[in-house]
């Protein structure tokens, strides 16, 4: 059996580990799985956004004061922290076409991970 040398003796080899990305705990259109977030998302999405912002340690005011950019940045942050697959482009399209469903999905995700 042959051994392949990948580094010269005496050098430091850095092994980079990659994190396996997972799916969201619930689908984008699974709003009826949690009627509380569903009603909040459709009746008062601004309050749900502020609640999500607060639960993600960004402060309640961030969701209120930066309501145009906050959903996008919070979704990207949640995906990154929880190792959820997706992209910034996907986040933007999801929020553009169904803001309320996206907020509800984020709320359910935070509930699922215990935040």
Tab-separated table of N, CA and C in Angstrom:
chain	number	residue	atom	x	y	z
A	1	UNK	N	0.854	-1.169	0.000
A	1	UNK	CA	0.000	0.000	0.000
A	1	UNK	C	0.897	1.227	0.000
A	2	UNK	N	0.629	2.179	-0.860
A	2	UNK	CA	1.422	3.393	-0.974
A	2	UNK	C	0.804	4.504	-0.148
A	3	UNK	N	1.693	5.325	0.389
A	3	UNK	CA	1.229	6.471	1.162
A	3	UNK	C	1.540	7.729	0.364
A	4	UNK	N	0.568	8.579	0.219
A	4	UNK	CA	0.741	9.814	-0.537
A	4	UNK	C	1.035	10.931	0.447
A	5	UNK	N	2.158	11.619	0.226
A	5	UNK	CA	2.534	12.731	1.090
A	5	UNK	C	1.921	13.997	0.506
A	6	UNK	N	1.136	14.671	1.336
A	6	UNK	CA	0.469	15.887	0.862
A	6	UNK	C	1.125	17.150	1.386
A	7	UNK	N	2.082	17.025	2.293
A	7	UNK	CA	2.793	18.183	2.833
A	7	UNK	C	4.227	17.779	3.144
A	8	UNK	N	5.107	18.715	3.059
A	8	UNK	CA	6.488	18.441	3.392
A	8	UNK	C	6.620	18.276	4.894
A	9	UNK	N	7.556	17.435	5.342
A	9	UNK	CA	7.762	17.271	6.783
A	9	UNK	C	8.105	18.611	7.438
A	10	UNK	N	7.539	18.854	8.603
A	10	UNK	CA	7.811	20.078	9.338
A	10	UNK	C	6.898	21.239	8.987
A	11	UNK	N	5.977	21.075	8.047
A	11	UNK	CA	5.052	22.155	7.702
A	11	UNK	C	3.710	21.903	8.363
A	12	UNK	N	2.988	22.951	8.547
A	12	UNK	CA	1.665	22.849	9.156
A	12	UNK	C	0.627	22.687	8.056
A	13	UNK	N	-0.230	21.703	8.239
A	13	UNK	CA	-1.301	21.454	7.283
A	13	UNK	C	-2.606	21.932	7.914
A	14	UNK	N	-3.303	22.802	7.221
A	14	UNK	CA	-4.585	23.313	7.693
A	14	UNK	C	-5.681	22.524	6.997
A	15	UNK	N	-6.512	21.874	7.809
A	15	UNK	CA	-7.630	21.120	7.266
A	15	UNK	C	-8.885	21.952	7.473
A	16	UNK	N	-9.539	22.243	6.397
A	16	UNK	CA	-10.746	23.057	6.462
A	16	UNK	C	-11.965	22.144	6.472
A	17	UNK	N	-12.794	22.325	7.484
A	17	UNK	CA	-14.005	21.523	7.583
A	17	UNK	C	-15.168	22.331	7.021
A	18	UNK	N	-16.024	21.656	6.322
A	18	UNK	CA	-17.198	22.330	5.780
A	18	UNK	C	-18.437	21.872	6.542
A	19	UNK	N	-19.341	22.785	6.723
A	19	UNK	CA	-20.585	22.503	7.420
A	19	UNK	C	-21.627	22.060	6.397
A	20	UNK	N	-22.306	20.985	6.700
A	20	UNK	CA	-23.366	20.511	5.814
A	20	UNK	C	-24.579	21.413	6.005
A	21	UNK	N	-25.094	21.928	4.907
A	21	UNK	CA	-26.257	22.808	4.973
A	21	UNK	C	-27.538	21.989	4.969
A	22	UNK	N	-28.518	22.473	5.699
A	22	UNK	CA	-29.788	21.762	5.824
A	22	UNK	C	-30.917	22.597	5.248
A	23	UNK	N	-32.086	22.007	5.191
A	23	UNK	CA	-33.286	22.719	4.738
A	23	UNK	C	-33.919	23.450	5.918
A	24	UNK	N	-34.839	24.343	5.611
A	24	UNK	CA	-35.639	24.987	6.647
A	24	UNK	C	-36.448	23.912	7.354
A	25	UNK	N	-36.784	24.127	8.626
A	25	UNK	CA	-37.589	23.161	9.375
A	25	UNK	C	-39.017	23.080	8.849
A	26	UNK	N	-39.484	24.131	8.193
A	26	UNK	CA	-40.827	24.112	7.612
A	26	UNK	C	-40.779	24.823	6.261
A	27	UNK	N	-41.724	24.501	5.432
A	27	UNK	CA	-41.776	25.096	4.098
A	27	UNK	C	-42.250	26.540	4.131
A	28	UNK	N	-42.017	27.230	3.047
A	28	UNK	CA	-42.409	28.634	2.938
A	28	UNK	C	-43.924	28.800	3.079
A	29	UNK	N	-44.677	27.856	2.537
A	29	UNK	CA	-46.139	27.959	2.569
A	29	UNK	C	-46.772	27.068	3.633
A	30	UNK	N	-46.030	26.785	4.694
A	30	UNK	CA	-46.547	25.986	5.817
A	30	UNK	C	-47.079	26.890	6.921
A	31	UNK	N	-47.659	27.998	6.536
A	31	UNK	CA	-48.122	28.999	7.501
A	31	UNK	C	-49.137	28.442	8.489
A	32	UNK	N	-49.964	27.511	8.043
A	32	UNK	CA	-51.018	26.998	8.922
A	32	UNK	C	-50.499	25.995	9.942
A	33	UNK	N	-49.197	25.675	9.890
A	33	UNK	CA	-48.608	24.808	10.912
A	33	UNK	C	-48.527	25.523	12.256
A	34	UNK	N	-48.488	26.830	12.234
A	34	UNK	CA	-48.438	27.640	13.453
A	34	UNK	C	-49.391	28.819	13.260
A	35	UNK	N	-50.592	28.673	13.746
A	35	UNK	CA	-51.617	29.690	13.519
A	35	UNK	C	-51.273	31.030	14.172
A	36	UNK	N	-50.513	31.001	15.274
A	36	UNK	CA	-50.133	32.250	15.936
A	36	UNK	C	-49.281	33.127	15.039
A	37	UNK	N	-48.232	32.535	14.470
A	37	UNK	CA	-47.369	33.334	13.581
A	37	UNK	C	-48.091	33.649	12.279
A	38	UNK	N	-48.978	32.765	11.845
A	38	UNK	CA	-49.739	32.997	10.618
A	38	UNK	C	-50.618	34.239	10.771
A	39	UNK	N	-51.356	34.313	11.862
A	39	UNK	CA	-52.227	35.472	12.092
A	39	UNK	C	-51.412	36.743	12.277
A	40	UNK	N	-50.301	36.628	13.009
A	40	UNK	CA	-49.448	37.797	13.234
A	40	UNK	C	-48.821	38.263	11.916
A	41	UNK	N	-48.399	37.323	11.095
A	41	UNK	CA	-47.775	37.661	9.820
A	41	UNK	C	-48.728	38.331	8.857
A	42	UNK	N	-49.979	37.898	8.851
A	42	UNK	CA	-50.932	38.471	7.906
A	42	UNK	C	-51.619	39.719	8.444
A	43	UNK	N	-51.861	39.775	9.753
A	43	UNK	CA	-52.558	40.927	10.323
A	43	UNK	C	-51.613	42.073	10.686
A	44	UNK	N	-50.423	41.735	11.159
A	44	UNK	CA	-49.484	42.772	11.603
A	44	UNK	C	-48.044	42.331	11.343
A	45	UNK	N	-47.639	42.274	10.064
A	45	UNK	CA	-46.291	41.803	9.743
A	45	UNK	C	-45.188	42.671	10.350
A	46	UNK	N	-45.461	43.950	10.575
A	46	UNK	CA	-44.448	44.828	11.187
A	46	UNK	C	-44.111	44.374	12.602
A	47	UNK	N	-45.133	43.990	13.355
A	47	UNK	CA	-44.893	43.518	14.726
A	47	UNK	C	-44.147	42.185	14.707
A	48	UNK	N	-44.492	41.289	13.788
A	48	UNK	CA	-43.788	40.008	13.687
A	48	UNK	C	-42.328	40.237	13.326
A	49	UNK	N	-42.068	41.182	12.422
A	49	UNK	CA	-40.697	41.513	12.047
A	49	UNK	C	-39.914	42.030	13.256
A	50	UNK	N	-40.521	42.902	14.036
A	50	UNK	CA	-39.857	43.434	15.235
A	50	UNK	C	-39.600	42.332	16.256
A	51	UNK	N	-40.536	41.410	16.388
A	51	UNK	CA	-40.369	40.280	17.299
A	51	UNK	C	-39.211	39.386	16.853
A	52	UNK	N	-39.143	39.088	15.563
A	52	UNK	CA	-38.053	38.278	15.018
A	52	UNK	C	-36.721	38.987	15.242
A	53	UNK	N	-36.685	40.276	14.981
A	53	UNK	CA	-35.477	41.065	15.171
A	53	UNK	C	-34.999	41.008	16.615
A	54	UNK	N	-35.907	41.132	17.534
A	54	UNK	CA	-35.572	41.083	18.952
A	54	UNK	C	-35.058	39.699	19.359
A	55	UNK	N	-35.708	38.656	18.872
A	55	UNK	CA	-35.296	37.277	19.201
A	55	UNK	C	-33.934	36.932	18.618
A	56	UNK	N	-33.533	37.639	17.574
A	56	UNK	CA	-32.228	37.384	16.956
A	56	UNK	C	-31.158	38.335	17.488
A	57	UNK	N	-31.429	38.988	18.618
A	57	UNK	CA	-30.509	39.903	19.287
A	57	UNK	C	-30.117	41.106	18.428
A	58	UNK	N	-31.020	41.555	17.585
A	58	UNK	CA	-30.786	42.762	16.800
A	58	UNK	C	-31.575	43.942	17.356
A	59	UNK	N	-32.358	43.695	18.361
A	59	UNK	CA	-33.140	44.757	18.980
A	59	UNK	C	-34.501	44.931	18.318
A	60	UNK	N	-35.482	45.236	19.130
A	60	UNK	CA	-36.847	45.432	18.649
A	60	UNK	C	-36.914	46.597	17.669
A	61	UNK	N	-36.142	47.652	17.941
A	61	UNK	CA	-36.179	48.858	17.113
A	61	UNK	C	-35.634	48.632	15.706
A	62	UNK	N	-34.716	47.686	15.538
A	62	UNK	CA	-34.156	47.442	14.205
A	62	UNK	C	-35.259	47.064	13.224
A	63	UNK	N	-36.159	46.188	13.644
A	63	UNK	CA	-37.268	45.786	12.788
A	63	UNK	C	-38.204	46.939	12.471
A	64	UNK	N	-38.360	47.864	13.427
A	64	UNK	CA	-39.247	49.018	13.218
A	64	UNK	C	-38.598	50.096	12.368
A	65	UNK	N	-37.374	50.445	12.708
A	65	UNK	CA	-36.706	51.576	12.047
A	65	UNK	C	-36.161	51.234	10.663
A	66	UNK	N	-35.795	50.000	10.470
A	66	UNK	CA	-35.184	49.588	9.190
A	66	UNK	C	-36.057	48.543	8.512
A	67	UNK	N	-37.352	48.791	8.486
A	67	UNK	CA	-38.301	47.780	8.016
A	67	UNK	C	-38.132	47.404	6.548
A	68	UNK	N	-37.462	48.236	5.765
A	68	UNK	CA	-37.283	47.888	4.351
A	68	UNK	C	-36.144	46.903	4.136
A	69	UNK	N	-35.076	47.001	4.937
A	69	UNK	CA	-33.919	46.124	4.765
A	69	UNK	C	-33.876	45.013	5.814
A	70	UNK	N	-34.540	45.202	6.945
A	70	UNK	CA	-34.476	44.246	8.050
A	70	UNK	C	-34.893	42.821	7.665
A	71	UNK	N	-35.988	42.614	6.921
A	71	UNK	CA	-36.352	41.228	6.594
A	71	UNK	C	-35.241	40.504	5.826
A	72	UNK	N	-34.612	41.212	4.908
A	72	UNK	CA	-33.549	40.617	4.096
A	72	UNK	C	-32.337	40.262	4.952
A	73	UNK	N	-31.878	41.206	5.769
A	73	UNK	CA	-30.690	40.956	6.574
A	73	UNK	C	-30.941	39.906	7.646
A	74	UNK	N	-32.134	39.922	8.233
A	74	UNK	CA	-32.446	38.935	9.269
A	74	UNK	C	-32.559	37.527	8.680
A	75	UNK	N	-33.150	37.417	7.496
A	75	UNK	CA	-33.264	36.102	6.855
A	75	UNK	C	-31.875	35.556	6.514
A	76	UNK	N	-31.015	36.402	5.987
A	76	UNK	CA	-29.655	35.977	5.657
A	76	UNK	C	-28.893	35.584	6.924
A	77	UNK	N	-29.054	36.351	7.982
A	77	UNK	CA	-28.388	36.032	9.251
A	77	UNK	C	-28.893	34.708	9.816
A	78	UNK	N	-30.194	34.497	9.789
A	78	UNK	CA	-30.772	33.255	10.301
A	78	UNK	C	-30.272	32.054	9.506
A	79	UNK	N	-30.247	32.183	8.187
A	79	UNK	CA	-29.740	31.093	7.338
A	79	UNK	C	-28.290	30.768	7.672
A	80	UNK	N	-27.481	31.802	7.836
A	80	UNK	CA	-26.067	31.605	8.119
A	80	UNK	C	-25.853	30.968	9.488
A	81	UNK	N	-26.500	31.498	10.504
A	81	UNK	CA	-26.331	30.982	11.868
A	81	UNK	C	-26.818	29.549	12.009
A	82	UNK	N	-27.885	29.202	11.328
A	82	UNK	CA	-28.485	27.873	11.479
A	82	UNK	C	-28.063	26.904	10.373
A	83	UNK	N	-27.128	27.324	9.518
A	83	UNK	CA	-26.596	26.473	8.440
A	83	UNK	C	-27.706	25.949	7.538
A	84	UNK	N	-28.537	26.885	7.083
A	84	UNK	CA	-29.639	26.559	6.185
A	84	UNK	C	-29.201	26.900	4.774
A	85	UNK	N	-29.464	25.985	3.859
A	85	UNK	CA	-29.061	26.233	2.476
A	85	UNK	C	-29.904	27.341	1.850
A	86	UNK	N	-29.321	28.022	0.892
A	86	UNK	CA	-30.004	29.113	0.199
A	86	UNK	C	-28.979	30.124	-0.279
A	87	UNK	N	-29.482	31.216	-0.797
A	87	UNK	CA	-28.603	32.270	-1.302
A	87	UNK	C	-29.253	33.630	-1.054
A	88	UNK	N	-28.462	34.664	-1.196
A	88	UNK	CA	-29.003	36.019	-1.039
A	88	UNK	C	-30.044	36.316	-2.106
A	89	UNK	N	-29.811	35.824	-3.305
A	89	UNK	CA	-30.775	36.024	-4.398
A	89	UNK	C	-32.102	35.339	-4.060
A	90	UNK	N	-32.023	34.120	-3.555
A	90	UNK	CA	-33.228	33.394	-3.158
A	90	UNK	C	-33.952	34.133	-2.043
A	91	UNK	N	-33.193	34.646	-1.074
A	91	UNK	CA	-33.800	35.412	0.026
A	91	UNK	C	-34.545	36.628	-0.521
A	92	UNK	N	-33.900	37.359	-1.426
A	92	UNK	CA	-34.514	38.569	-1.981
A	92	UNK	C	-35.801	38.245	-2.739
A	93	UNK	N	-35.763	37.197	-3.550
A	93	UNK	CA	-36.962	36.820	-4.312
A	93	UNK	C	-38.077	36.345	-3.396
A	94	UNK	N	-37.716	35.562	-2.387
A	94	UNK	CA	-38.708	35.064	-1.438
A	94	UNK	C	-39.398	36.221	-0.723
A	95	UNK	N	-38.614	37.184	-0.274
A	95	UNK	CA	-39.189	38.332	0.434
A	95	UNK	C	-39.980	39.239	-0.495
A	96	UNK	N	-39.529	39.367	-1.737
A	96	UNK	CA	-40.226	40.237	-2.687
A	96	UNK	C	-41.603	39.680	-3.052
A	97	UNK	N	-41.695	38.368	-3.220
A	97	UNK	CA	-42.961	37.795	-3.674
A	97	UNK	C	-43.892	37.364	-2.549
A	98	UNK	N	-43.341	37.095	-1.359
A	98	UNK	CA	-44.220	36.708	-0.256
A	98	UNK	C	-43.584	37.047	1.087
A	99	UNK	N	-43.592	38.326	1.423
A	99	UNK	CA	-42.999	38.798	2.667
A	99	UNK	C	-43.632	38.125	3.878
A	100	UNK	N	-44.936	38.063	3.910
A	100	UNK	CA	-45.628	37.513	5.071
A	100	UNK	C	-45.285	36.043	5.286
A	101	UNK	N	-45.279	35.257	4.207
A	101	UNK	CA	-44.927	33.832	4.319
A	101	UNK	C	-43.490	33.666	4.786
A	102	UNK	N	-42.618	34.521	4.307
A	102	UNK	CA	-41.209	34.455	4.694
A	102	UNK	C	-41.035	34.777	6.174
A	103	UNK	N	-41.730	35.804	6.649
A	103	UNK	CA	-41.656	36.149	8.069
A	103	UNK	C	-42.181	35.013	8.936
A	104	UNK	N	-43.276	34.399	8.513
A	104	UNK	CA	-43.832	33.275	9.264
A	104	UNK	C	-42.851	32.106	9.286
A	105	UNK	N	-42.193	31.836	8.172
A	105	UNK	CA	-41.207	30.761	8.106
A	105	UNK	C	-40.035	31.048	9.048
A	106	UNK	N	-39.579	32.292	9.082
A	106	UNK	CA	-38.494	32.662	9.978
A	106	UNK	C	-38.913	32.496	11.441
A	107	UNK	N	-40.141	32.888	11.759
A	107	UNK	CA	-40.649	32.745	13.120
A	107	UNK	C	-40.726	31.265	13.524
A	108	UNK	N	-41.210	30.423	12.623
A	108	UNK	CA	-41.273	28.990	12.918
A	108	UNK	C	-39.882	28.404	13.094
A	109	UNK	N	-38.925	28.879	12.315
A	109	UNK	CA	-37.545	28.392	12.423
A	109	UNK	C	-36.953	28.760	13.791
A	110	UNK	N	-37.185	29.993	14.204
A	110	UNK	CA	-36.705	30.415	15.524
A	110	UNK	C	-37.343	29.586	16.632
A	111	UNK	N	-38.625	29.274	16.483
A	111	UNK	CA	-39.293	28.405	17.471
A	111	UNK	C	-38.664	27.020	17.481
A	112	UNK	N	-38.360	26.500	16.300
A	112	UNK	CA	-37.811	25.137	16.174
A	112	UNK	C	-36.414	25.017	16.782
A	113	UNK	N	-35.624	26.090	16.703
A	113	UNK	CA	-34.260	26.046	17.256
A	113	UNK	C	-34.214	26.579	18.694
A	114	UNK	N	-35.358	26.934	19.234
A	114	UNK	CA	-35.427	27.339	20.638
A	114	UNK	C	-35.026	28.773	20.930
A	115	UNK	N	-35.213	29.662	19.987
A	115	UNK	CA	-34.905	31.081	20.240
A	115	UNK	C	-36.176	31.872	20.414
